[in-house]
Amino acid sequence: MEIRVLEYFLAVAREQNISRAAGYLHLTQPTLSRQLKELEEELGQQLFVRGNRKITLTQDGMFLRKRAQEIVDLVKKTENEMHAADKAVSGEISIGAAETDAVRTVVQLVRQLQTEHNDIRLHIFSGDAVDTLEKLEKGLIDFAVLVGERDLSKYECLHLPKPDSWGVLMRRDSALAGKTRITPEDLAGQPLILSRQSTSNRELMAWLQSGGAKPNVTATYNLIYNASLMVDEGMGYALGLDKLISMTGNASLCFVPLDPPVTMDAYIVWKKHQVFSRAAEAFYKLLTQSRI
């Protein structure tokens, strides 16, 4: 498979139309159709279901789309790093990050680096530990910021300061909004909105179950902003980490910490024996030399 053909495939998958994709790629429609047919023959799989007005992906096509995007992204990342190799210190630093205030420490370090080398660019990809570690393993990011307990023996890592605290995001007009602390008994029977990282946190789940009732989970989320919309619409109480949603001014939501407290440590990790670009290498040196 050629990178060029994978880019053609991704364009068709995105546009869902041969004519529009051909126009975007500055190709004739017959040329693009032939390239796609040859790709299907090379792989021995049907990738598209061709309708009168719309093209949809088969199951194999959806699998290839995910892999093709990863391959194209990695090639572009490598090209950018190679183009920057003839400059002093420049290029991109790619970091995958969980939703945590600990990212602020990482951003401060990158900003410090940018004051010395203004050709450095930072890319942050938000996601939970599963998504972030997958990108790290595939070389799509240089570093990952993770929260909570996990086996990090296969990585190099640094502990980030100031652990995150769990609490409850709720409407200011809710029945529990007047409390300064939330106990497990307060949430018994209440509609709860949980994240994937909360359901995998043994300490938090033990805290929830200590109230004597099975948690009433009505919704789940991946990013806290989406959880805040569900809370604002009255869907329930969201368990999340502090300092992630602004509560200033006339905000309709408030955040109340748990009692007893439940906290999560944050780490920045990278692969052992990692070969960094110049920009990522400069960040690595600053990171390991700093007193965080």
Coordinates of C-alpha atoms in Angstrom, one line a residue:
M1 CA 0.0 0.0 0.0
E2 CA 1.2 3.4 -0.9
I3 CA 0.7 6.4 1.4
R4 CA -0.7 8.3 -1.5
V5 CA -3.4 5.7 -2.1
L6 CA -4.3 5.6 1.6
E7 CA -4.8 9.4 1.4
Y8 CA -7.1 8.8 -1.5
F9 CA -9.0 6.2 0.4
L10 CA -9.4 8.5 3.4
A11 CA -10.7 11.3 1.3
V12 CA -13.4 9.1 -0.2
A13 CA -14.3 7.8 3.3
R14 CA -14.6 11.3 4.5
E15 CA -16.6 12.8 1.5
Q16 CA -18.7 9.6 1.0
N17 CA -18.7 10.5 -2.7
I18 CA -16.3 9.8 -5.5
S19 CA -16.9 13.0 -7.4
R20 CA -16.4 15.3 -4.3
A21 CA -13.3 13.3 -3.2
A22 CA -11.9 13.5 -6.8
G23 CA -12.4 17.3 -6.8
Y24 CA -10.7 17.6 -3.4
L25 CA -7.7 15.5 -4.6
H26 CA -7.5 17.2 -8.0
L27 CA -8.0 13.9 -9.8
T28 CA -10.4 12.7 -12.4
Q29 CA -13.2 10.5 -11.2
P30 CA -12.1 7.5 -13.3
T31 CA -8.5 7.7 -12.0
L32 CA -9.7 7.8 -8.4
S33 CA -12.1 4.9 -9.0
R34 CA -9.3 2.8 -10.5
Q35 CA -7.0 3.5 -7.5
L36 CA -9.7 2.4 -5.1
K37 CA -10.5 -0.8 -7.1
E38 CA -6.8 -1.7 -7.2
L39 CA -6.5 -1.1 -3.4
E40 CA -9.5 -3.5 -2.8
E41 CA -7.8 -6.1 -5.1
E42 CA -4.5 -5.7 -3.3
L43 CA -6.1 -6.3 0.1
G44 CA -8.5 -8.9 -1.1
Q45 CA -11.4 -7.2 0.7
Q46 CA -14.4 -5.0 -0.3
L47 CA -13.9 -1.6 1.3
F48 CA -17.0 0.3 0.1
V49 CA -20.7 -0.2 -0.6
R50 CA -21.3 1.9 -3.6
G51 CA -24.8 3.5 -3.8
N52 CA -26.3 5.9 -6.3
R53 CA -25.4 9.0 -4.3
K54 CA -23.4 7.9 -1.3
I55 CA -20.5 5.5 -0.6
T56 CA -20.4 3.8 2.7
L57 CA -17.6 1.8 4.3
T58 CA -17.9 -1.9 4.9
Q59 CA -16.6 -3.4 8.2
D60 CA -13.2 -4.0 6.6
G61 CA -13.3 -0.4 5.3
M62 CA -13.9 1.0 8.7
F63 CA -11.0 -1.0 10.1
L64 CA -8.7 0.2 7.3
R65 CA -9.9 3.8 7.8
K66 CA -8.7 3.7 11.4
R67 CA -5.4 2.1 10.5
A68 CA -4.9 4.4 7.5
Q69 CA -5.4 7.5 9.5
E70 CA -2.8 6.3 12.0
I71 CA -0.3 5.5 9.3
V72 CA -0.8 8.9 7.5
D73 CA -0.6 10.8 10.8
L74 CA 2.7 9.0 11.7
V75 CA 4.2 9.7 8.3
K76 CA 3.3 13.4 8.5
K77 CA 4.7 13.6 12.0
T78 CA 7.9 11.9 10.9
E79 CA 8.2 14.3 7.9
N80 CA 7.7 17.3 10.1
E81 CA 10.4 16.1 12.5
M82 CA 12.9 15.5 9.6
H83 CA 12.2 18.9 8.1
A84 CA 13.0 20.5 11.5
A85 CA 16.2 18.5 11.9
D86 CA 18.3 21.1 10.1
K87 CA 17.2 23.9 12.5
A88 CA 18.5 24.6 16.0
V89 CA 15.6 23.4 18.1
S90 CA 12.2 23.4 16.4
G91 CA 9.3 21.1 15.5
E92 CA 6.4 19.6 17.3
I93 CA 5.8 18.1 20.8
S94 CA 2.8 15.8 20.8
I95 CA 1.2 15.0 24.2
G96 CA -1.8 12.9 24.9
A97 CA -3.6 13.9 28.1
A98 CA -6.3 12.9 30.4
E99 CA -8.6 15.6 31.7
T100 CA -6.6 16.8 34.7
D101 CA -5.3 20.1 36.1
A102 CA -1.9 18.5 36.1
V103 CA -1.7 19.3 32.4
R104 CA -1.1 22.9 33.5
T105 CA 2.3 21.9 34.8
V106 CA 3.2 20.4 31.4
V107 CA 2.0 23.4 29.5
Q108 CA 4.1 25.7 31.7
L109 CA 7.2 23.7 30.9
V110 CA 6.4 23.8 27.1
R111 CA 5.8 27.6 27.4
Q112 CA 9.1 28.0 29.1
L113 CA 10.7 26.1 26.2
Q114 CA 9.0 28.2 23.6
T115 CA 10.4 31.4 25.1
E116 CA 13.9 30.1 24.2
H117 CA 12.9 28.3 20.9
N118 CA 10.0 30.0 19.2
D119 CA 9.7 27.4 16.4
I120 CA 8.4 24.7 18.8
R121 CA 4.7 23.9 18.5
L122 CA 2.7 21.9 21.1
H123 CA -0.1 19.5 20.1
I124 CA -2.3 18.1 22.9
F125 CA -4.7 15.2 22.2
S126 CA -7.4 14.8 24.9
G127 CA -8.5 11.3 25.8
D128 CA -8.6 8.7 28.6
A129 CA -5.8 6.3 29.5
V130 CA -6.9 3.6 27.0
D131 CA -6.9 6.0 24.0
T132 CA -3.8 7.9 25.1
L133 CA -1.6 4.8 25.7
E134 CA -2.7 3.4 22.4
K135 CA -1.4 6.5 20.6
L136 CA 1.8 6.4 22.7
E137 CA 2.5 2.8 21.7
K138 CA 2.0 3.5 18.1
G139 CA 4.3 6.5 18.1
L140 CA 1.6 9.0 17.3
I141 CA 2.4 11.0 20.5
D142 CA 5.7 11.6 22.4
F143 CA 4.3 11.8 25.9
A144 CA 1.2 10.9 27.8
V145 CA -0.3 12.5 30.9
L146 CA -2.3 9.9 33.0
V147 CA -4.2 9.9 36.2
G148 CA -4.9 7.1 38.7
E149 CA -3.4 3.8 39.6
R150 CA -2.0 1.7 36.7
D151 CA 1.0 -0.4 35.8
L152 CA 3.6 1.9 34.4
S153 CA 6.5 -0.6 34.5
K154 CA 7.0 -0.7 30.8
Y155 CA 7.3 3.1 30.6
E156 CA 9.5 5.9 32.0
C157 CA 7.5 8.3 34.1
L158 CA 7.5 11.3 36.4
H159 CA 5.0 12.0 39.1
L160 CA 3.3 15.4 38.6
P161 CA 2.6 17.6 41.7
K162 CA -0.8 18.4 43.2
P163 CA -3.1 15.3 43.0
D164 CA -6.6 15.7 41.6
S165 CA -9.6 15.4 43.9
W166 CA -12.9 13.7 43.1
G167 CA -16.1 15.6 43.6
V168 CA -19.6 16.0 42.3
L169 CA -20.6 18.4 39.5
M170 CA -24.2 19.6 40.0
R171 CA -26.6 22.4 39.3
R172 CA -26.7 25.3 41.8
D173 CA -30.4 24.7 42.3
S174 CA -30.0 21.0 43.1
A175 CA -30.9 19.5 46.4
L176 CA -27.3 18.8 47.3
A177 CA -25.8 22.2 46.2
G178 CA -25.9 23.7 49.7
K179 CA -23.5 21.1 51.1
T180 CA -19.8 21.7 51.5
R181 CA -19.0 18.0 51.2
I182 CA -20.8 15.1 49.6
T183 CA -21.0 11.7 51.4
P184 CA -21.8 8.3 49.8
E185 CA -25.2 8.4 51.6
D186 CA -26.0 11.7 49.9
L187 CA -25.8 10.1 46.5
A188 CA -27.7 6.9 47.3
G189 CA -30.5 6.6 44.7
Q190 CA -29.5 9.8 42.9
P191 CA -29.0 9.7 39.1
L192 CA -25.2 9.5 38.5
I193 CA -23.1 10.4 35.5
L194 CA -19.8 8.5 35.5
S195 CA -16.7 8.5 33.3
R196 CA -14.8 5.5 32.1
Q197 CA -11.9 6.5 34.4
S198 CA -14.2 6.7 37.4
T199 CA -15.6 3.2 36.8
S200 CA -12.1 1.8 36.7
N201 CA -11.0 3.6 39.9
R202 CA -11.3 1.0 42.7
E203 CA -11.0 3.6 45.5
L204 CA -13.8 5.8 44.0
M205 CA -16.1 2.8 43.4
A206 CA -15.5 1.6 46.9
W207 CA -16.4 5.0 48.2
L208 CA -19.6 5.0 46.2
Q209 CA -20.7 1.5 47.3
S210 CA -19.9 2.4 51.0
G211 CA -23.3 4.3 51.0
G212 CA -25.0 0.9 51.2
A213 CA -26.9 1.2 47.8
K214 CA -25.9 0.2 44.3
P215 CA -25.0 3.3 42.3
N216 CA -27.8 4.6 40.1
V217 CA -25.9 5.2 36.9
T218 CA -28.0 7.0 34.3
A219 CA -25.3 8.1 31.8
T220 CA -21.6 7.9 31.1
Y221 CA -19.1 10.4 29.5
N222 CA -15.6 10.6 28.1
L223 CA -15.0 14.4 28.4
I224 CA -16.1 16.4 31.3
Y225 CA -17.5 19.3 29.2
N226 CA -20.1 16.9 27.8
A227 CA -20.9 15.7 31.3
S228 CA -21.4 19.3 32.3
L229 CA -24.0 19.7 29.6
M230 CA -25.8 16.6 30.8
V231 CA -25.8 18.0 34.4
D232 CA -27.0 21.4 33.2
E233 CA -29.9 19.7 31.5
G234 CA -30.9 18.0 34.7
M235 CA -29.8 14.5 33.8
G236 CA -28.1 13.9 37.1
Y237 CA -25.0 14.4 39.2
A238 CA -21.6 13.9 37.5
L239 CA -18.6 12.5 39.4
G240 CA -15.4 14.2 38.1
L241 CA -12.1 15.8 39.0
D242 CA -11.8 19.3 40.4
K243 CA -10.6 22.4 38.5
L244 CA -11.8 21.3 35.1
I245 CA -15.0 23.3 34.7
S246 CA -15.1 27.0 35.5
M247 CA -17.4 27.9 38.4
T248 CA -16.8 31.7 38.3
G249 CA -19.4 34.4 37.8
N250 CA -22.9 33.4 37.0
A251 CA -22.1 29.7 36.3
S252 CA -25.1 27.5 36.6
L253 CA -23.1 24.6 38.0
C254 CA -21.1 24.0 41.2
F255 CA -18.5 21.5 42.3
V256 CA -18.6 19.9 45.7
P257 CA -15.7 17.6 47.0
L258 CA -16.2 14.2 48.4
D259 CA -16.2 13.2 52.1
P260 CA -14.0 11.3 52.9
P261 CA -11.8 12.7 50.2
V262 CA -10.7 10.6 47.2
T263 CA -7.7 11.7 45.2
M264 CA -5.8 10.6 42.1
D265 CA -2.1 11.1 41.3
A266 CA -1.0 12.3 37.9
Y267 CA 2.0 11.1 35.8
I268 CA 3.7 12.0 32.6
V269 CA 5.0 8.9 30.8
W270 CA 7.0 8.1 27.7
K271 CA 8.3 4.9 26.1
K272 CA 11.5 3.4 27.3
H273 CA 14.4 3.9 24.8
Q274 CA 12.3 6.5 23.0
V275 CA 14.0 8.3 20.1
F276 CA 12.7 11.9 20.2
S277 CA 12.6 14.6 17.7
R278 CA 14.7 17.7 18.5
A279 CA 11.7 19.5 20.0
A280 CA 10.6 16.5 22.1
E281 CA 14.2 15.9 23.2
A282 CA 14.5 19.5 24.4
F283 CA 11.2 19.1 26.3
Y284 CA 12.4 15.8 27.8
K285 CA 15.6 17.4 29.1
L286 CA 13.7 20.3 30.6
L287 CA 11.1 17.9 32.1
T288 CA 13.7 15.6 33.7
Q289 CA 15.8 18.5 35.0
S290 CA 12.9 20.5 36.5
R291 CA 11.9 20.1 40.1
I292 CA 8.3 19.1 39.6

